[in-house]
mmCIF file of C-alpha atoms and ligand atoms in Angstrom:
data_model
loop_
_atom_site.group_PDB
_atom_site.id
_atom_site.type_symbol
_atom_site.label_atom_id
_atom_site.label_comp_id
_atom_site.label_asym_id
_atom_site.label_seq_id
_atom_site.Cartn_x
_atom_site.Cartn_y
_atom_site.Cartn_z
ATOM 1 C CA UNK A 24 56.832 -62.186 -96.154
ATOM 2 C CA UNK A 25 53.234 -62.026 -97.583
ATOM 3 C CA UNK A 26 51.389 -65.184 -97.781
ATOM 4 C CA UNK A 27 48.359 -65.743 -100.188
ATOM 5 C CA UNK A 28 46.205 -68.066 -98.270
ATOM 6 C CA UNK A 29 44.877 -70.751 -101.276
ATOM 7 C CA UNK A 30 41.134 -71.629 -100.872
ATOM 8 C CA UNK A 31 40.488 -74.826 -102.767
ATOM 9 C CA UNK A 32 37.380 -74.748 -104.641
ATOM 10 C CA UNK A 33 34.773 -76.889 -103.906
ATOM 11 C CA UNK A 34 32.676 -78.850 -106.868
ATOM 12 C CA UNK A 35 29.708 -79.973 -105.642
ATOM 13 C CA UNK A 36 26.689 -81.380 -107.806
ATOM 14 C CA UNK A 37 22.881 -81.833 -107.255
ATOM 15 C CA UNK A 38 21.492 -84.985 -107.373
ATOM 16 C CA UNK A 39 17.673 -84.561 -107.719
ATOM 17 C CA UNK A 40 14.962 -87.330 -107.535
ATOM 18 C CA UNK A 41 11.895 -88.028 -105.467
ATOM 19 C CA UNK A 42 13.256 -90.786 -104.147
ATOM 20 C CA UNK A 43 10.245 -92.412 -103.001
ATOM 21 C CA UNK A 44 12.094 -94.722 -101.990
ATOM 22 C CA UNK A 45 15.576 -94.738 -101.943
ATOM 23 C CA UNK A 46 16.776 -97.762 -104.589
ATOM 24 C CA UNK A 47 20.379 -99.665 -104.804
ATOM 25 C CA UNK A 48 20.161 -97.527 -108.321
ATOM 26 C CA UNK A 49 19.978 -94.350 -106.108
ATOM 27 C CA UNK A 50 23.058 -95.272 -104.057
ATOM 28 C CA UNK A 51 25.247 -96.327 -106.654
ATOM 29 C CA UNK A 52 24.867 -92.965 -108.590
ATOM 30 C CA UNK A 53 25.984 -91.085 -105.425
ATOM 31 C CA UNK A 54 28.858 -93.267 -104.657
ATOM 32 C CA UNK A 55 29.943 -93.028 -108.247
ATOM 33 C CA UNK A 56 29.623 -89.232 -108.423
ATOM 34 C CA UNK A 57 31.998 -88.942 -105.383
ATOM 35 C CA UNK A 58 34.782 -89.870 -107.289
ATOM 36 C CA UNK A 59 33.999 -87.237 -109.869
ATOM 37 C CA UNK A 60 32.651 -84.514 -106.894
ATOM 38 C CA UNK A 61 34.236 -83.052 -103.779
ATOM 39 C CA UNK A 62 30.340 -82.774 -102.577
ATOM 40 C CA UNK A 63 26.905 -84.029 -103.425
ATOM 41 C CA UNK A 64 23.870 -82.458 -102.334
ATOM 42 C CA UNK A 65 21.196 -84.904 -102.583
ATOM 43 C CA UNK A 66 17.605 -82.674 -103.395
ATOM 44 C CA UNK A 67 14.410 -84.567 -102.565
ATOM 45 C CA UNK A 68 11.694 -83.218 -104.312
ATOM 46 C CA UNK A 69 8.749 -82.126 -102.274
ATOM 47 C CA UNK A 70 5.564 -82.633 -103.858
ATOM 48 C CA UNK A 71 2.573 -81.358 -102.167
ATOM 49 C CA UNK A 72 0.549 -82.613 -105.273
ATOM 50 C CA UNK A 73 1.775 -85.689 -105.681
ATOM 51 C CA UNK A 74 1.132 -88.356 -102.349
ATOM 52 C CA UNK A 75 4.023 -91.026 -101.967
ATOM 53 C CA UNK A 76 4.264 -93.931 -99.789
ATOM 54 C CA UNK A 77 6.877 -91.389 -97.848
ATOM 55 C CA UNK A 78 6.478 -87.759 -96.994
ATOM 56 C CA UNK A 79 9.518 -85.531 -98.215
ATOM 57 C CA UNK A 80 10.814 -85.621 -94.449
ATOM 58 C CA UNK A 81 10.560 -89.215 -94.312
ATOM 59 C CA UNK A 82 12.814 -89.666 -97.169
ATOM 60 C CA UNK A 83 15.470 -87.301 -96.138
ATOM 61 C CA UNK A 84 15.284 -88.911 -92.751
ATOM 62 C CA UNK A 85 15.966 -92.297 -94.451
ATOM 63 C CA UNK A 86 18.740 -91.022 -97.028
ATOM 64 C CA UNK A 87 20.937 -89.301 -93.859
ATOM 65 C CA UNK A 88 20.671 -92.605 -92.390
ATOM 66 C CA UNK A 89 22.256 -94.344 -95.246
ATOM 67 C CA UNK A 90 24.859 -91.982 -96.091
ATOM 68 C CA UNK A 91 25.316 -91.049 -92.334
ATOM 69 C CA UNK A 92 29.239 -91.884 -92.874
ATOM 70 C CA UNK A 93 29.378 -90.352 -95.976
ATOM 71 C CA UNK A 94 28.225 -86.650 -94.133
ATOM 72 C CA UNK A 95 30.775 -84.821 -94.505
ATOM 73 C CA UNK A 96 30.680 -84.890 -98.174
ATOM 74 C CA UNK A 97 26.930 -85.779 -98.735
ATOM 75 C CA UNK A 98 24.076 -83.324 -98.000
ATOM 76 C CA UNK A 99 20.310 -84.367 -98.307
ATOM 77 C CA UNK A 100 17.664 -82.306 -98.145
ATOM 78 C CA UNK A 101 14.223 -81.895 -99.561
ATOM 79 C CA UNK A 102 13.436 -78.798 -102.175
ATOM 80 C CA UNK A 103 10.313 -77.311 -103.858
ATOM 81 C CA UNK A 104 9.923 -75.145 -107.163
ATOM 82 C CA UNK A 105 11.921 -75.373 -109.825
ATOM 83 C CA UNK A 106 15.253 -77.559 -109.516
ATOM 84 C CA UNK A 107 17.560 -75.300 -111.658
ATOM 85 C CA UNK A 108 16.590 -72.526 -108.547
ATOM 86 C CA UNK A 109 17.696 -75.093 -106.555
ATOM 87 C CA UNK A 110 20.654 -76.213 -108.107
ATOM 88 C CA UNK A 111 21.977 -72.795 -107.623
ATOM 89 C CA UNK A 112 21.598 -71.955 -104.405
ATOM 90 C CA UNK A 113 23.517 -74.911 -103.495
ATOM 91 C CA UNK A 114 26.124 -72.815 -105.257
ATOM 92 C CA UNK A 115 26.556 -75.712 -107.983
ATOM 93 C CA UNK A 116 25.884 -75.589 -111.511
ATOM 94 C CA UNK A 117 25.880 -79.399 -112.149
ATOM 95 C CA UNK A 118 22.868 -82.030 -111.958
ATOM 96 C CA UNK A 119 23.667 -85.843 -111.900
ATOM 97 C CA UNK A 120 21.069 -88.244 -112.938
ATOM 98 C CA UNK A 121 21.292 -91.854 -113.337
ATOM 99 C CA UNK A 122 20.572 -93.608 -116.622
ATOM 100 C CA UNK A 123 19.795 -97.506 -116.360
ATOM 101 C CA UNK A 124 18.629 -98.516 -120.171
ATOM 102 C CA UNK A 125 17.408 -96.310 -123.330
ATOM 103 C CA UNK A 126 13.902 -96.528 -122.028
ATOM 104 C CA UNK A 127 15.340 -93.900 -119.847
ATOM 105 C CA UNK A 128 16.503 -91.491 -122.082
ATOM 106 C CA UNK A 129 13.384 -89.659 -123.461
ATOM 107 C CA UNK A 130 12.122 -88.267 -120.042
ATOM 108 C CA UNK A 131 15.567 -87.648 -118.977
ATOM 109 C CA UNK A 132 16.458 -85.730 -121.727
ATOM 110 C CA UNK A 133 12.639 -84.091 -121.871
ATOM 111 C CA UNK A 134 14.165 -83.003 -118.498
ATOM 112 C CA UNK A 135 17.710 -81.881 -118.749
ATOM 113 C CA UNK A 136 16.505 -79.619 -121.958
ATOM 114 C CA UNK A 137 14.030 -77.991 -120.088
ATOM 115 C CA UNK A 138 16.535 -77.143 -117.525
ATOM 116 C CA UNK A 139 18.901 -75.870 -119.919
ATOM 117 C CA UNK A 140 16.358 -73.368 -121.010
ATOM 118 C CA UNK A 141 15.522 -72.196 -117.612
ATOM 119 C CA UNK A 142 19.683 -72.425 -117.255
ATOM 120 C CA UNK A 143 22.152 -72.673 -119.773
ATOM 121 C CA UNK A 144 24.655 -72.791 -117.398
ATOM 122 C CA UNK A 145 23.374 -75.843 -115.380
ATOM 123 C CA UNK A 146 24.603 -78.697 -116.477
ATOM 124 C CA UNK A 147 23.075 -81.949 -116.818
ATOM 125 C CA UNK A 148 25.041 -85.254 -116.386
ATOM 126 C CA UNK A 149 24.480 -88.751 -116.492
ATOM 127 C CA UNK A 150 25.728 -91.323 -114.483
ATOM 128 C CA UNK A 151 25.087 -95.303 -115.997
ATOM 129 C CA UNK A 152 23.479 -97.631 -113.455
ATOM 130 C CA UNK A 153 25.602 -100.588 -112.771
ATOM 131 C CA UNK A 154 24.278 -103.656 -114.134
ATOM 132 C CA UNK A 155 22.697 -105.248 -111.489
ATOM 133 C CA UNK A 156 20.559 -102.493 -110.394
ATOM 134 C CA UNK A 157 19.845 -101.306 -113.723
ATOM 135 C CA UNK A 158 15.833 -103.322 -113.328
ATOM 136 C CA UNK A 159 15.281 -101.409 -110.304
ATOM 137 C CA UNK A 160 13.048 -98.552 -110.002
ATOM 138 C CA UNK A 161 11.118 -97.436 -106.936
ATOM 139 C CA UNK A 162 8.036 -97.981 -108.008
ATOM 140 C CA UNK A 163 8.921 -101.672 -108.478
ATOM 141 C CA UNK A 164 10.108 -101.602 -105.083
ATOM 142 C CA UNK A 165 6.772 -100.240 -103.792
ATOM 143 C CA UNK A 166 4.804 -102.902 -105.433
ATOM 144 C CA UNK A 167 7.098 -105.824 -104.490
ATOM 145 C CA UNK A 168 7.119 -104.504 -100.655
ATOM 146 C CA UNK A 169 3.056 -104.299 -100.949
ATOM 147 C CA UNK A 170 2.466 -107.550 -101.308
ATOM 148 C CA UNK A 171 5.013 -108.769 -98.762
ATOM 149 C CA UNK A 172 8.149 -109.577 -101.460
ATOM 150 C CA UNK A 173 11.574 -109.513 -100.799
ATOM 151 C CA UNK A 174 12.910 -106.198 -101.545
ATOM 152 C CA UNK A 175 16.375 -107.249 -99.926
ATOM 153 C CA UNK A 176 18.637 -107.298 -103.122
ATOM 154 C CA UNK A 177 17.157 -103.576 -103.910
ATOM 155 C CA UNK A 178 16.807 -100.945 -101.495
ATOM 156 C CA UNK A 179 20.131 -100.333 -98.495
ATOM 157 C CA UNK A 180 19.085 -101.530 -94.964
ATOM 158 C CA UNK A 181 17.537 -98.004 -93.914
ATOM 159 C CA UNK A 182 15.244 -98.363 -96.797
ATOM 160 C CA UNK A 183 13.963 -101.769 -95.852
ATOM 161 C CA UNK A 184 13.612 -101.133 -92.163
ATOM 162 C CA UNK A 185 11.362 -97.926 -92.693
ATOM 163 C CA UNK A 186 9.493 -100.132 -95.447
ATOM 164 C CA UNK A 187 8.509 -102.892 -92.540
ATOM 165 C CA UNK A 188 7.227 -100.059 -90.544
ATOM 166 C CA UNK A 189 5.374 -98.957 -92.854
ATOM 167 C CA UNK A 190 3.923 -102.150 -93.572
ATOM 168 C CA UNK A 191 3.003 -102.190 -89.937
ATOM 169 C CA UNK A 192 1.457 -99.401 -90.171
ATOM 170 C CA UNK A 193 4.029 -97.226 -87.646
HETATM 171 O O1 PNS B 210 13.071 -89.322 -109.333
HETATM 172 P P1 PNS B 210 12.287 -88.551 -110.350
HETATM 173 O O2 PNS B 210 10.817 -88.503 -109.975
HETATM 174 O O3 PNS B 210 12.504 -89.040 -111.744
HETATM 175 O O4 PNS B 210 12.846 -87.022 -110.281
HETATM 176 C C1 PNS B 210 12.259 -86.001 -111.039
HETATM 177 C C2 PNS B 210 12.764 -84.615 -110.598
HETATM 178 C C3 PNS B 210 12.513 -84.377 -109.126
HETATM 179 C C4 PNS B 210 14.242 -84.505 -110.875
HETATM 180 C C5 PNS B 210 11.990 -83.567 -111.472
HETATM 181 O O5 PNS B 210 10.620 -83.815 -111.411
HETATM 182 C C6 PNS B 210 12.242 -82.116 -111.052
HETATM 183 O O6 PNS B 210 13.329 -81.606 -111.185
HETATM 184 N N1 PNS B 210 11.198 -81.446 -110.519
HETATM 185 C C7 PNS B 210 11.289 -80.054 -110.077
HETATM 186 C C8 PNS B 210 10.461 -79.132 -110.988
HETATM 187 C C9 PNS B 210 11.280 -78.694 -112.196
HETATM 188 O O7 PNS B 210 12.294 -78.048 -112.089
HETATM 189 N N2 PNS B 210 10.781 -79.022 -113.405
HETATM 190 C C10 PNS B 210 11.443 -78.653 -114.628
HETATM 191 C C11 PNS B 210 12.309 -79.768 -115.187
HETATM 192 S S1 PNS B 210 11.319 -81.064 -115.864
#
């Protein structure tokens, strides 16, 4: 008796961002695009040009951390050039983005058109922010955490520990 041994095939998805830092936003998106994907490959976008509070590594350090249970479905790692290059050698053809009010729309559509004509076939989809993180952005984050706010109800644990060592100047 011959037996055809089935591979299932995988959908996996590219969520992009520089992350600078990791938000409640962020981590909502990638919880909500595991119930769509088997796997998400989180790309942090490494900017030699453009200084953030964390380097590239920093950020991928942080992200593992918080989705350090998640691992076997969630990949993070940092990526340079062009993102639909990137997108497919993750072997996916799919990039999630969040969307948290219309403000949003005309850079992320700026965006996912210029993608599509480096790549028709990468998609571009868009996840809505839940309600209660939809005033978050990192850069608000950065600010609050400057001057010594509460950044608590915003950023997951990982995010707020490596934001008091920075403050501390580790
Ligand atoms: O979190 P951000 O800063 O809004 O993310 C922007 C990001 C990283 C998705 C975008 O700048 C990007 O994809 N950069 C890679 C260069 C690229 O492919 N540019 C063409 C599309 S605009």
């Amino acid at each position: 008796m011959s037996r055809t041994v089935k591979t299932k095939k995988v959908s996996r998805a590219v969520f992009p961002g520089s992350f600078d830092p990791l938000t409640n936003g962020h981590v909502d998106v990638v919880e909500r695009a595991l119930l769509v994907f088997d796997e998400i490959v989180i790309g942090v976008l490494n900017n030699p040009g453009k200084e953030g509070l964390f380097t590239a590594e920093e950020r991928v350090a942080i992200i593992k951390e918080q989705f350090h249970k998640r691992r076997d479905r969630v990949t993070v790692m940092s990526f340079s050039g062009l993102l639909v290059e990137f997108v497919r050698k993750q072997k996916s053809n799919v990039v999630i983005r969040g969307l948290r009010a219309i403000s949003d729309y005309d850079y992320e559509a700026q965006m996912a058109l210029t993608n599509r004509k480096l790549d028709d076939e990468v998609e571009t989809l868009f996840l809505m922010a839940r309600e209660v993180n939809s005033y978050i952005s990192s850069t608000v984050v950065k600010q609050v955490a400057r001057f010594g706010g509460k950044v608590s109800a915003m950023v997951p644990k990982p995010v707020e520990r490596a934001l008091l060592r920075k403050a501390k100047g580790k």
